[in-house]
Coordinates of C-alpha atoms in Angstrom, one line a residue:
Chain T
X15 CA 68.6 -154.8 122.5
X16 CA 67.7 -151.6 120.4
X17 CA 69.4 -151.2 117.0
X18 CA 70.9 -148.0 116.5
X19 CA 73.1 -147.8 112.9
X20 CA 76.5 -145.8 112.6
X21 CA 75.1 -143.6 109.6
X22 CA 72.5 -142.0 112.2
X23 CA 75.0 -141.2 114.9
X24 CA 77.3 -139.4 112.0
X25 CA 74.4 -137.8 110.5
X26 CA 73.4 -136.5 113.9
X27 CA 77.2 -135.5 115.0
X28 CA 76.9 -133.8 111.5
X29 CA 74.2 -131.5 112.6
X30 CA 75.0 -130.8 115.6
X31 CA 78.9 -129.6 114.4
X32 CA 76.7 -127.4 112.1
X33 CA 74.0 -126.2 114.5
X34 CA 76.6 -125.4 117.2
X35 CA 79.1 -123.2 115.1
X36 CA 76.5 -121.3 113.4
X37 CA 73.6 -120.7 116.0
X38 CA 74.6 -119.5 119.9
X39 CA 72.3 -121.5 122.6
X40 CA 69.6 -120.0 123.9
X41 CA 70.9 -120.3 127.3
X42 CA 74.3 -118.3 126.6
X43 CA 72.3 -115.9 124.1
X44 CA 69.9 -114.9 127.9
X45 CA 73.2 -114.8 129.8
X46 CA 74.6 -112.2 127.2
X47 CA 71.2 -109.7 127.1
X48 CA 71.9 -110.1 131.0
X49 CA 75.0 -109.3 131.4
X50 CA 74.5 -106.3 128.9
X51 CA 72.0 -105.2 131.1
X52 CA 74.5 -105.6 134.1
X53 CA 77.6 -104.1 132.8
X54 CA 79.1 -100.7 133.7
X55 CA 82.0 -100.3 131.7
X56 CA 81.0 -98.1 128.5
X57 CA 83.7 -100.4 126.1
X58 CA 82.8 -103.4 128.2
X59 CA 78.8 -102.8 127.3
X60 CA 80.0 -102.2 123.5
X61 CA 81.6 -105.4 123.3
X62 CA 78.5 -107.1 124.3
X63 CA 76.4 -105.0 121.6
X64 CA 78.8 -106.1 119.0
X65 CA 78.4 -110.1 120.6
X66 CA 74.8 -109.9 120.2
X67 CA 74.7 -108.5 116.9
X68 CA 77.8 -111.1 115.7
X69 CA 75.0 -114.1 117.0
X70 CA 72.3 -112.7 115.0
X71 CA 74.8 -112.0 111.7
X72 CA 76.4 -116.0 112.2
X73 CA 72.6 -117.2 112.3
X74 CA 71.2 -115.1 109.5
X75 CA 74.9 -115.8 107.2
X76 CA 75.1 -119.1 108.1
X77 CA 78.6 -118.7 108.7
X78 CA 80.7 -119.6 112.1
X79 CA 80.3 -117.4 115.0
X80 CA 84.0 -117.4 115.5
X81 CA 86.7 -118.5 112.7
X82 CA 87.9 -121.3 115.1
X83 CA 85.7 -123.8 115.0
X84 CA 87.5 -125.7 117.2
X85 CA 88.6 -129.3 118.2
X86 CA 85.1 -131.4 119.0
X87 CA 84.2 -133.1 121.8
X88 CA 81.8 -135.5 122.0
X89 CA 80.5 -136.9 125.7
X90 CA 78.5 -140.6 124.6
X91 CA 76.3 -141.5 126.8
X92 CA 76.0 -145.2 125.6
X93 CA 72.8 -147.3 127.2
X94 CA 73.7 -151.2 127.6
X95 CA 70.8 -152.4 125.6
X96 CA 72.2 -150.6 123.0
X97 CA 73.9 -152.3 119.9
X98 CA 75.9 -150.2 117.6
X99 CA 75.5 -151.7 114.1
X100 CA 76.9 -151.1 110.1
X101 CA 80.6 -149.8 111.8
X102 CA 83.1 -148.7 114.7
X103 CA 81.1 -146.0 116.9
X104 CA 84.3 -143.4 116.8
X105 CA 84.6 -144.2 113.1
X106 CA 81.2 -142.7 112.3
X107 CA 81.7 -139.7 114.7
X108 CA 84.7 -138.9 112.9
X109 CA 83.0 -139.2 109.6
X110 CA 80.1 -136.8 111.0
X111 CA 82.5 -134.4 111.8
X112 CA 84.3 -134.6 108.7
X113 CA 81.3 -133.7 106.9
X114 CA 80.2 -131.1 109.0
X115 CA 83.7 -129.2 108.8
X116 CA 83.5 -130.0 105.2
X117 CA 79.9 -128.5 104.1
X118 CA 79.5 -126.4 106.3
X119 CA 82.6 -123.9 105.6
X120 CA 83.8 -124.7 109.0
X121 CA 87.8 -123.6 109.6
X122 CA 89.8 -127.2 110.2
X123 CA 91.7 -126.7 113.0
X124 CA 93.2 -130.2 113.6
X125 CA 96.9 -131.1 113.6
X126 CA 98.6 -134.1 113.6
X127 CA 102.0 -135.2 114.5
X128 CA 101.5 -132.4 117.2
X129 CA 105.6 -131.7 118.4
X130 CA 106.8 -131.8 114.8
X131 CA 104.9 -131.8 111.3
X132 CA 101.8 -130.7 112.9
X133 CA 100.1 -131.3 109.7
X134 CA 96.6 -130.3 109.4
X135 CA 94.3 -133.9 109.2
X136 CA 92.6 -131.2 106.7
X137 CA 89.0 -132.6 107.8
X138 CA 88.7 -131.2 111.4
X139 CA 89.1 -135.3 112.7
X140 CA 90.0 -136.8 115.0
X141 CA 87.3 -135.8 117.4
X142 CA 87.7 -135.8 121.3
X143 CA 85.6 -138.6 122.5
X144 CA 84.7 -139.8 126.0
X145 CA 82.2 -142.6 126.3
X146 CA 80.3 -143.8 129.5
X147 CA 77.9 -146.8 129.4
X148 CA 74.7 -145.7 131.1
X149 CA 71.8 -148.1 131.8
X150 CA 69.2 -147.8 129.5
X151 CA 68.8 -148.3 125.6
X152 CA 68.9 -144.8 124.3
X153 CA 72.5 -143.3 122.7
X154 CA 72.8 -139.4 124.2
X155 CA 75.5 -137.4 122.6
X156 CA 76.7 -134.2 123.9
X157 CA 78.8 -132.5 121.6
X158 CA 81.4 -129.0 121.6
X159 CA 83.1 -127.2 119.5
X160 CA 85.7 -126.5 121.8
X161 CA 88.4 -123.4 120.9
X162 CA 91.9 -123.2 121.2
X163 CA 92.1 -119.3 123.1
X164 CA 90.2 -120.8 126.1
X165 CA 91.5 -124.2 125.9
X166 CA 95.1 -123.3 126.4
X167 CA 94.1 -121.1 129.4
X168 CA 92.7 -123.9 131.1
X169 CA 94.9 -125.2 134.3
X170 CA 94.6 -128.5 136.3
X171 CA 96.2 -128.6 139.7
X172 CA 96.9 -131.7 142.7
X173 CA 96.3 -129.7 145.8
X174 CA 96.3 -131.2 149.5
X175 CA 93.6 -131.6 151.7
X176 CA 94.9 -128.8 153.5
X177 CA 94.8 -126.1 150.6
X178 CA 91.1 -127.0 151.3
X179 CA 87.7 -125.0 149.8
X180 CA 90.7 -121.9 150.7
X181 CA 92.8 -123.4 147.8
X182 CA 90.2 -123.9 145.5
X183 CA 89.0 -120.8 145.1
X184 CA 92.6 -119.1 145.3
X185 CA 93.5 -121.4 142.1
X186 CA 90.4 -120.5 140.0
X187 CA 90.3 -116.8 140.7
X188 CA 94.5 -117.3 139.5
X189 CA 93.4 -119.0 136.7
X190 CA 90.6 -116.8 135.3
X191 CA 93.3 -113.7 136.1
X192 CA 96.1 -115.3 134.1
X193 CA 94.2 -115.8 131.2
X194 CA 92.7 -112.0 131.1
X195 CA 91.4 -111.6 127.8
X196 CA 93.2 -114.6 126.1
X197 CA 90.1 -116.5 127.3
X198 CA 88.4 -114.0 125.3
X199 CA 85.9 -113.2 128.3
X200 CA 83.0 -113.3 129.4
X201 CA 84.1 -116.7 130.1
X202 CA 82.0 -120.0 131.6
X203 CA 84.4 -121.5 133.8
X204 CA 84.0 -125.2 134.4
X205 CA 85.4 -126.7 137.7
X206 CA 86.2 -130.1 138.6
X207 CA 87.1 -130.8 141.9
X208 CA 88.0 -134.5 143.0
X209 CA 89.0 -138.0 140.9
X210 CA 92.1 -138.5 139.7
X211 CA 94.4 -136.2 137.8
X212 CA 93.1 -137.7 134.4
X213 CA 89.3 -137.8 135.4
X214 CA 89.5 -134.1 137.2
X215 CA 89.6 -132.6 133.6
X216 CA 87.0 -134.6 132.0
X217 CA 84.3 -133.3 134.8
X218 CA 85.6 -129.7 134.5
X219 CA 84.8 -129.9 130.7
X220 CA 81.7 -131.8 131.5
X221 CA 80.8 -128.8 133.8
X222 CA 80.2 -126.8 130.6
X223 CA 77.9 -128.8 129.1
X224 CA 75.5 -127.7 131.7
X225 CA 72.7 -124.7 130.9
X226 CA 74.4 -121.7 132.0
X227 CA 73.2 -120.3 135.2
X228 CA 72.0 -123.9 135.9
X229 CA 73.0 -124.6 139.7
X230 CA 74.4 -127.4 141.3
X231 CA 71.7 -129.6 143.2
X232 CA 74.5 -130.2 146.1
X233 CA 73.9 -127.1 148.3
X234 CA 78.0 -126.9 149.0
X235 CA 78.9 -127.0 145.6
X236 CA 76.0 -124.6 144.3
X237 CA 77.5 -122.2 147.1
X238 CA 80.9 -122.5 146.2
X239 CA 79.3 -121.9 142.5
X240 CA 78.2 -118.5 143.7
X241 CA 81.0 -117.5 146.0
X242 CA 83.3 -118.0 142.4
X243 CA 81.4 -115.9 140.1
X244 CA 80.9 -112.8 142.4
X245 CA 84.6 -113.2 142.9
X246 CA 85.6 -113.4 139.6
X247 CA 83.5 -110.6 138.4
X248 CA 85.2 -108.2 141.1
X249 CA 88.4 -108.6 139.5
X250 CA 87.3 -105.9 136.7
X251 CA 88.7 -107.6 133.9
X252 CA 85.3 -107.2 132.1
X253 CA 84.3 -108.5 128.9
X254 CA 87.5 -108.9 126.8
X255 CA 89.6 -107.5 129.0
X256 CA 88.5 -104.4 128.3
X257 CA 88.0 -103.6 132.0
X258 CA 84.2 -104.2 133.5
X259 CA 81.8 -105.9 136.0
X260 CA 81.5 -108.8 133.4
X261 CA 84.2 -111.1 133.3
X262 CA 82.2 -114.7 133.5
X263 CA 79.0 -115.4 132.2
X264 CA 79.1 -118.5 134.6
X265 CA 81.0 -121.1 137.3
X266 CA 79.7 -124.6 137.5
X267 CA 81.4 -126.6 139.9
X268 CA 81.0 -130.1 139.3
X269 CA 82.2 -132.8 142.2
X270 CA 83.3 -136.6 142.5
X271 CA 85.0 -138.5 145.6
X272 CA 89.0 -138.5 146.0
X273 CA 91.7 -140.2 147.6
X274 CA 92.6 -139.5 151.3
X275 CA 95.8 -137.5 150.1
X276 CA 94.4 -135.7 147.1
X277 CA 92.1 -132.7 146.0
X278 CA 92.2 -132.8 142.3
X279 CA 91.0 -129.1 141.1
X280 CA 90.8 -128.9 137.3
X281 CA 89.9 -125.3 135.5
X282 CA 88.4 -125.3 131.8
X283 CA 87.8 -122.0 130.5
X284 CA 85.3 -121.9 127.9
X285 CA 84.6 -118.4 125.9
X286 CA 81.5 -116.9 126.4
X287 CA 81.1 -115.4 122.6
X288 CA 81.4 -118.7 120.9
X289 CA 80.1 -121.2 124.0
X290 CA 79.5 -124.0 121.8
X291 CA 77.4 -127.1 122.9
X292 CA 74.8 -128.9 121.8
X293 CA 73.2 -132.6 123.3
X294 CA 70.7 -135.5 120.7
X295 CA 69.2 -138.5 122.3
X296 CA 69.0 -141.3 119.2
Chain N
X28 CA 88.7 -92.7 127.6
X29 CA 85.7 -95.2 126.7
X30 CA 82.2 -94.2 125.7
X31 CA 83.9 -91.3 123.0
X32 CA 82.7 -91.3 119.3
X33 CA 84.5 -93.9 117.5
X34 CA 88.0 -92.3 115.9
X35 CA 87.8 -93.4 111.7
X36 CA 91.7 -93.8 111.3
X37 CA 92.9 -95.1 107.9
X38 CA 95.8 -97.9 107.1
X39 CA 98.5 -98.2 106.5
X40 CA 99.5 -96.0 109.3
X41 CA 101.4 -92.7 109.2
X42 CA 102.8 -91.4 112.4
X43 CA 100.9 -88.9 112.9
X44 CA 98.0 -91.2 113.3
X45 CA 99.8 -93.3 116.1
X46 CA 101.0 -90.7 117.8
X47 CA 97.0 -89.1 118.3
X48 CA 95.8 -92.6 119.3
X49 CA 95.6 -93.5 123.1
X50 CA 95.2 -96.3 125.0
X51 CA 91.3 -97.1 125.6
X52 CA 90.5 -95.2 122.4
X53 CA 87.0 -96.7 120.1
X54 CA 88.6 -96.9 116.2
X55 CA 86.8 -97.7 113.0
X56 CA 90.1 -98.9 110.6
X57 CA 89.8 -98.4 106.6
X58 CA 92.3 -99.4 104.1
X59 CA 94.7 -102.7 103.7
X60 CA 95.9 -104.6 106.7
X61 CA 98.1 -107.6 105.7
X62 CA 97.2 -111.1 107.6
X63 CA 99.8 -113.5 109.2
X64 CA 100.1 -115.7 111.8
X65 CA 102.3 -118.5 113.5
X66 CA 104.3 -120.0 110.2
X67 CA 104.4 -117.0 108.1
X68 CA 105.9 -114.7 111.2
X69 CA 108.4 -117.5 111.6
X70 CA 109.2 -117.3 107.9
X71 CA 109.5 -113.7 107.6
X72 CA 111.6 -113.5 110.8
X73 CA 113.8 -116.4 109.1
X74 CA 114.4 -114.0 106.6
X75 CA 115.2 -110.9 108.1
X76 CA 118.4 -113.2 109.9
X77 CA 119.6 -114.1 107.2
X78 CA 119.8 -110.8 105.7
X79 CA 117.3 -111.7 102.6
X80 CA 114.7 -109.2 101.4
X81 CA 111.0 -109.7 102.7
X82 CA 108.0 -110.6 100.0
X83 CA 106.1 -107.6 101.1
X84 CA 107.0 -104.2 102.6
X85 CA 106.2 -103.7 106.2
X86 CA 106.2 -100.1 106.6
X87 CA 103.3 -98.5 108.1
X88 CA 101.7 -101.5 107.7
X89 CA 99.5 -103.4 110.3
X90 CA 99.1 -107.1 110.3
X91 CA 96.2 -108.7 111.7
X92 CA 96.4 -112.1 113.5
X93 CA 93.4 -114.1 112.2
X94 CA 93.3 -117.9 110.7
X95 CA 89.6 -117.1 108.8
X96 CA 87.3 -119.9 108.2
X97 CA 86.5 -120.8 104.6
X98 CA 84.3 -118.4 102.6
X99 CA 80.6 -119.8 101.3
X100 CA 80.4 -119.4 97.7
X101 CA 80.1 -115.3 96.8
X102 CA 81.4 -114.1 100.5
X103 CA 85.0 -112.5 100.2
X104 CA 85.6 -114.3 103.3
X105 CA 84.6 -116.5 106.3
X106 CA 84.5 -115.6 109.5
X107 CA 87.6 -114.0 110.5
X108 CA 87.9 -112.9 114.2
X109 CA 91.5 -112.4 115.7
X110 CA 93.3 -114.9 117.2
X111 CA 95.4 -115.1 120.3
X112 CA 98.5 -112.8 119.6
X113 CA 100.4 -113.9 122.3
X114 CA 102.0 -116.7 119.7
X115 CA 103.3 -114.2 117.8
X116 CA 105.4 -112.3 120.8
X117 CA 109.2 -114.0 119.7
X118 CA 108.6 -112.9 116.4
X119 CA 107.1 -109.1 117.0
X120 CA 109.9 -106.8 117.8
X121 CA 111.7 -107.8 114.7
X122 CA 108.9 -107.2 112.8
X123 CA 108.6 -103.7 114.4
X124 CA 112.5 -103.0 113.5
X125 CA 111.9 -103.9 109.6
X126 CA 108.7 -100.7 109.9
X127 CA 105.6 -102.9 111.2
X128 CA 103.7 -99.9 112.9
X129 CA 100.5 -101.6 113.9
X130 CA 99.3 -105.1 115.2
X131 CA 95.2 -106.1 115.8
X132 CA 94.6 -109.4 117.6
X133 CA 93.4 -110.2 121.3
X134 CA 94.9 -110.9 124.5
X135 CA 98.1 -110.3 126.4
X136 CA 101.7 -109.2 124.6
X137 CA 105.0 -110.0 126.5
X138 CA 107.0 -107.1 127.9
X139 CA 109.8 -106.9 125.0
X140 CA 106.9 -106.4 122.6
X141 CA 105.1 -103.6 124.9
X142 CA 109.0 -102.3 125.0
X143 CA 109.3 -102.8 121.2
X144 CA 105.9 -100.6 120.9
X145 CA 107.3 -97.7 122.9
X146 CA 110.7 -98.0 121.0
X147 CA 109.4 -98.1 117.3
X148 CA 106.2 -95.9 118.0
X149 CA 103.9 -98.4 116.9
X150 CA 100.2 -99.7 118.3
X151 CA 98.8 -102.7 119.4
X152 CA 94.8 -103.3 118.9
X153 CA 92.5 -105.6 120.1
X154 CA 89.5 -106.3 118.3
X155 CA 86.5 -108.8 119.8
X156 CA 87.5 -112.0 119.8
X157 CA 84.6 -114.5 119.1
X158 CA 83.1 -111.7 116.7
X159 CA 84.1 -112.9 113.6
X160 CA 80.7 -113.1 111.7
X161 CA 80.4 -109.4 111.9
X162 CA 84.2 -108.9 111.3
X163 CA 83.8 -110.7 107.8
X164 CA 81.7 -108.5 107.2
X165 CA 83.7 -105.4 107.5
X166 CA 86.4 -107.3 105.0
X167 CA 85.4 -106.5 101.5
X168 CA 88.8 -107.8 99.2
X169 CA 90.9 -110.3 100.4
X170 CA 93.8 -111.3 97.9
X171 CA 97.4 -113.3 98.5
X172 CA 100.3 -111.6 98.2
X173 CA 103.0 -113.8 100.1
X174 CA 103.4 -117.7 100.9
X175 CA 100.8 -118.8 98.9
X176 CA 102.3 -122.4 100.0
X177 CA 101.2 -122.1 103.9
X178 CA 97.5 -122.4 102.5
X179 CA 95.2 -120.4 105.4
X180 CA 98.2 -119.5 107.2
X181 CA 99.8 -117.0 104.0
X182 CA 100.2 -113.5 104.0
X183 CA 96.9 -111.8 102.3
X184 CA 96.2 -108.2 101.9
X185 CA 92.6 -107.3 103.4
X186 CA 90.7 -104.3 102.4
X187 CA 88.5 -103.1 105.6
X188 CA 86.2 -100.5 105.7
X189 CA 85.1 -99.4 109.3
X190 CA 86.6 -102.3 111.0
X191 CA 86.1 -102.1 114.6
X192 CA 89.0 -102.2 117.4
X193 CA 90.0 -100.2 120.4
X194 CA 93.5 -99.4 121.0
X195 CA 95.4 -102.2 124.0
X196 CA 99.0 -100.4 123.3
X197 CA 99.7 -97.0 122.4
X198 CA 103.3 -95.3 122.0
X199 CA 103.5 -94.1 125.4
X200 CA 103.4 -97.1 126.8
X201 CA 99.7 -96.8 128.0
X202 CA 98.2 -100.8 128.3
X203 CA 94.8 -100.8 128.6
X204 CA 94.9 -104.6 129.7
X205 CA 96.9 -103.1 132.8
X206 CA 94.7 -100.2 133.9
X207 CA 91.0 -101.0 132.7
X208 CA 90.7 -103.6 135.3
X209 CA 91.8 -101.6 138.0
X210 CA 89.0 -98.8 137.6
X211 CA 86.9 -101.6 137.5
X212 CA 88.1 -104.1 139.8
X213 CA 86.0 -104.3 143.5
X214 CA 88.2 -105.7 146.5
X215 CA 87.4 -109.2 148.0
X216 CA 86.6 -109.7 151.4
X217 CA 89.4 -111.2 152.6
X218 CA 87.7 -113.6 155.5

């Protein structure tokens, strides 16, 4: 058994809240200096000059990349020789967040009481957590700031066997054409494909913690990966809408056995400018 | 249409300045926009129904949809990108009635407020969502003149100088949302 106390897991969710909002992966910062290169569209090529130069301004100013900071979402990888000690586990994410949102001049973006009050919780909390018990005696937390224009793009569908690999791709190019430039593209687009309807969703948000342009070891999902993203970037929607070549900076298609009558397809939209993730092993 | 020398228009708008303004057009906007979003557009709307005076004067004035994040100590603001304006489509053509001429946010507006844009000869801007580092930065006063009570969500007057957008609706019904993707889009192999 490995000791791990609650007041390192908030401090690290602390940092990483911070590190996330103000400074842009190095992954997503590549995929943007590509896609400059790649883009066509004259406005579309501008919007990615004023991307890049945003990064280096939120970096330099310390301040947010985007003013919503959004909800967070924190994946626990928790090993079984692991004991959590001095508190509750979600307690001391919370309180990491809190302090984050609260130092760090971070916008607070949570409601409660969500179909009536919706009062703002005034401290960013409650955050979004999803814990799986892993072998091992390490703690891995992977953590977003995940924001609301993407987020309420996002689509989950129950298709049939029969809508098949056909129906998959006809429901993510629909998806990535209805949200246009609410999703405020270039987007990532995370798939999930099989489960259940509550687990598809999980595995399509867990689909953008991967490094973008990372490819998915299964040969059929890593060509359906493809496939997506030269399709989606024919539509022309370009970055922001504002027509172009660009429209995602990414699809990663992420799998898991189903039910004889089901094909689970969930579609979680994540926007390039402010693609916020970061991962700590404690 | 893209790729032009950036147009410097100044706000409040006069109508000569909409008219001139195209769908597609690059502008750099000086002057004072007001902000709202979601629970003061409900509350001004309120208003207007009941017949009651509104806190501010709309005419020729252009409200910009943002929520901004706190300011650090000595910044006028935080970061302060536009939000989805979508949210704000039941409340819009109102708005545009009482003498709103201009709107900046991101994303799609519903048909009665591209109708309402036609009928009032107003504009609709986007401005780069997930920019709002560099936005901040073109914000140099930011006071409150409505609402107070909402908190982040009341009305403030913003002075801008050279703040970037590029022109989603003009007054001839030109959408840029529509027709940009279609010069750009490449047909699919339909196998």
């Amino acid at each position: 058994m490995r000791e791990i106390h609650v007041d390192e897991i908030a401090a690290a969710v602390r940092d990483l809240c911070l590190e996330a909002n103000y400074v842009l992966g190095e992954d997503v910062r590549r995929a943007f200096a590509l896609a400059r290169e790649r883009e066509v569209s004259p406005l579309g090529r501008q919007v990615l000059e004023q991307l890049l130069e945003n990064i280096a301004i939120a970096e330099s100013d310390r301040v947010p990349m985007c003013q919503d900071t959004g909800t967070v979402v924190v994946f626990a990888d928790v090993g079984q020789d692991v004991h959590i000690v001095g508190g509750a586990f979600e307690e001391a994410i919370d309180r990491g967040v809190r302090e984050a949102y609260n130092v760090g001049y971070l916008r607070k973006s949570m409601v409660e009481r969500p179909f009536t009050a919706r009062r703002n919780t005034r401290d960013n909390t409650p955050a979004v957590v999803h814990t799986r018990l892993v072998p091992g005696d390490r703690l891995r937390l992977a953590l977003l700031a995940k924001g609301g224009g993407a987020e309420n793009m996002s689509r989950l569908a129950m298709l049939t066997p029969a809508d098949g690999r056909e129906g998959i791709k006809r429901f993510v190019l629909e998806t990535v054409k209805l949200a246009g430039p609410n999703a405020c593209p270039p987007v990532i687009v995370g798939v999930g494909i099989g489960g259940t309807f509550d687990s598809v969703g999980r595995l399509a948000k867990r689909a953008l913690l991967r490094e973008i342009g990372s490819v998915n070891p299964d040969p059929e999902a890593a060509e359906l990966e493809a496939e997506l993203l030269e399709a989606i970037n024919r539509l022309g929607i370009g970055p922001q809408g504002f027509g172009g070549r660009v429209t995602a900076l990414a699809v990663h298609v992420e799998t898991f056995p189903c039910h004889i009558a089901s094909l689970p397809v969930a579609v979680n939209l994540q926007c390039g400018p402010a693609a916020r993730h970061r991962v700590v092993e404690l | 249409m893209a790729g032009k020398h950036p147009r410097h228009i100044r706000v409040p708008l006069d109508q000569e300045t909409i008219d001139a303004l195209r769908a597609g057009d690059q502008v750099l906007i000086s002057g004072t926009l007001l902000t709202a979003r979601d629970a003061a557009h409900q509350r001004l709307v309120a208003a207007l129904e009941r017949g009651e005076p509104l806190p501010i004067d709309l005419r020729g004035q252009v409200i910009y949809y943002v929520g901004p994040a706190p300011p650090r100590p000595g910044m006028v603001i935080g970061s302060a990108g536009p939000t989805t304006s979508g949210r704000m489509d039941p409340y819009t053509p109102a708005l545009l009635a009482a003498g709103l001429r201009g709107m900046i946010g991101k994303g799609y507006r519903s048909l009665a407020v591209r109708q309402a844009i036609v009928e009032h000869g107003a504009v609709y801007f986007g401005a780069v969502g997930g920019s709002g580092a560099l936005l901040a930065r073109r914000i140099t006063a930011a006071e409150i003149l409505a609402y107070e009570d909402l908190g982040p969500e009341a009305i403030y007057q913003l002075t801008v100088v050279d703040f970037p957008a590029v022109v989603i609706n003009d007054r001839y019904g030109g959408d840029l949302y529509e027709t940009a993707p279609l010069a750009y889009a490449e047909p699919v192999d339909q196998s």
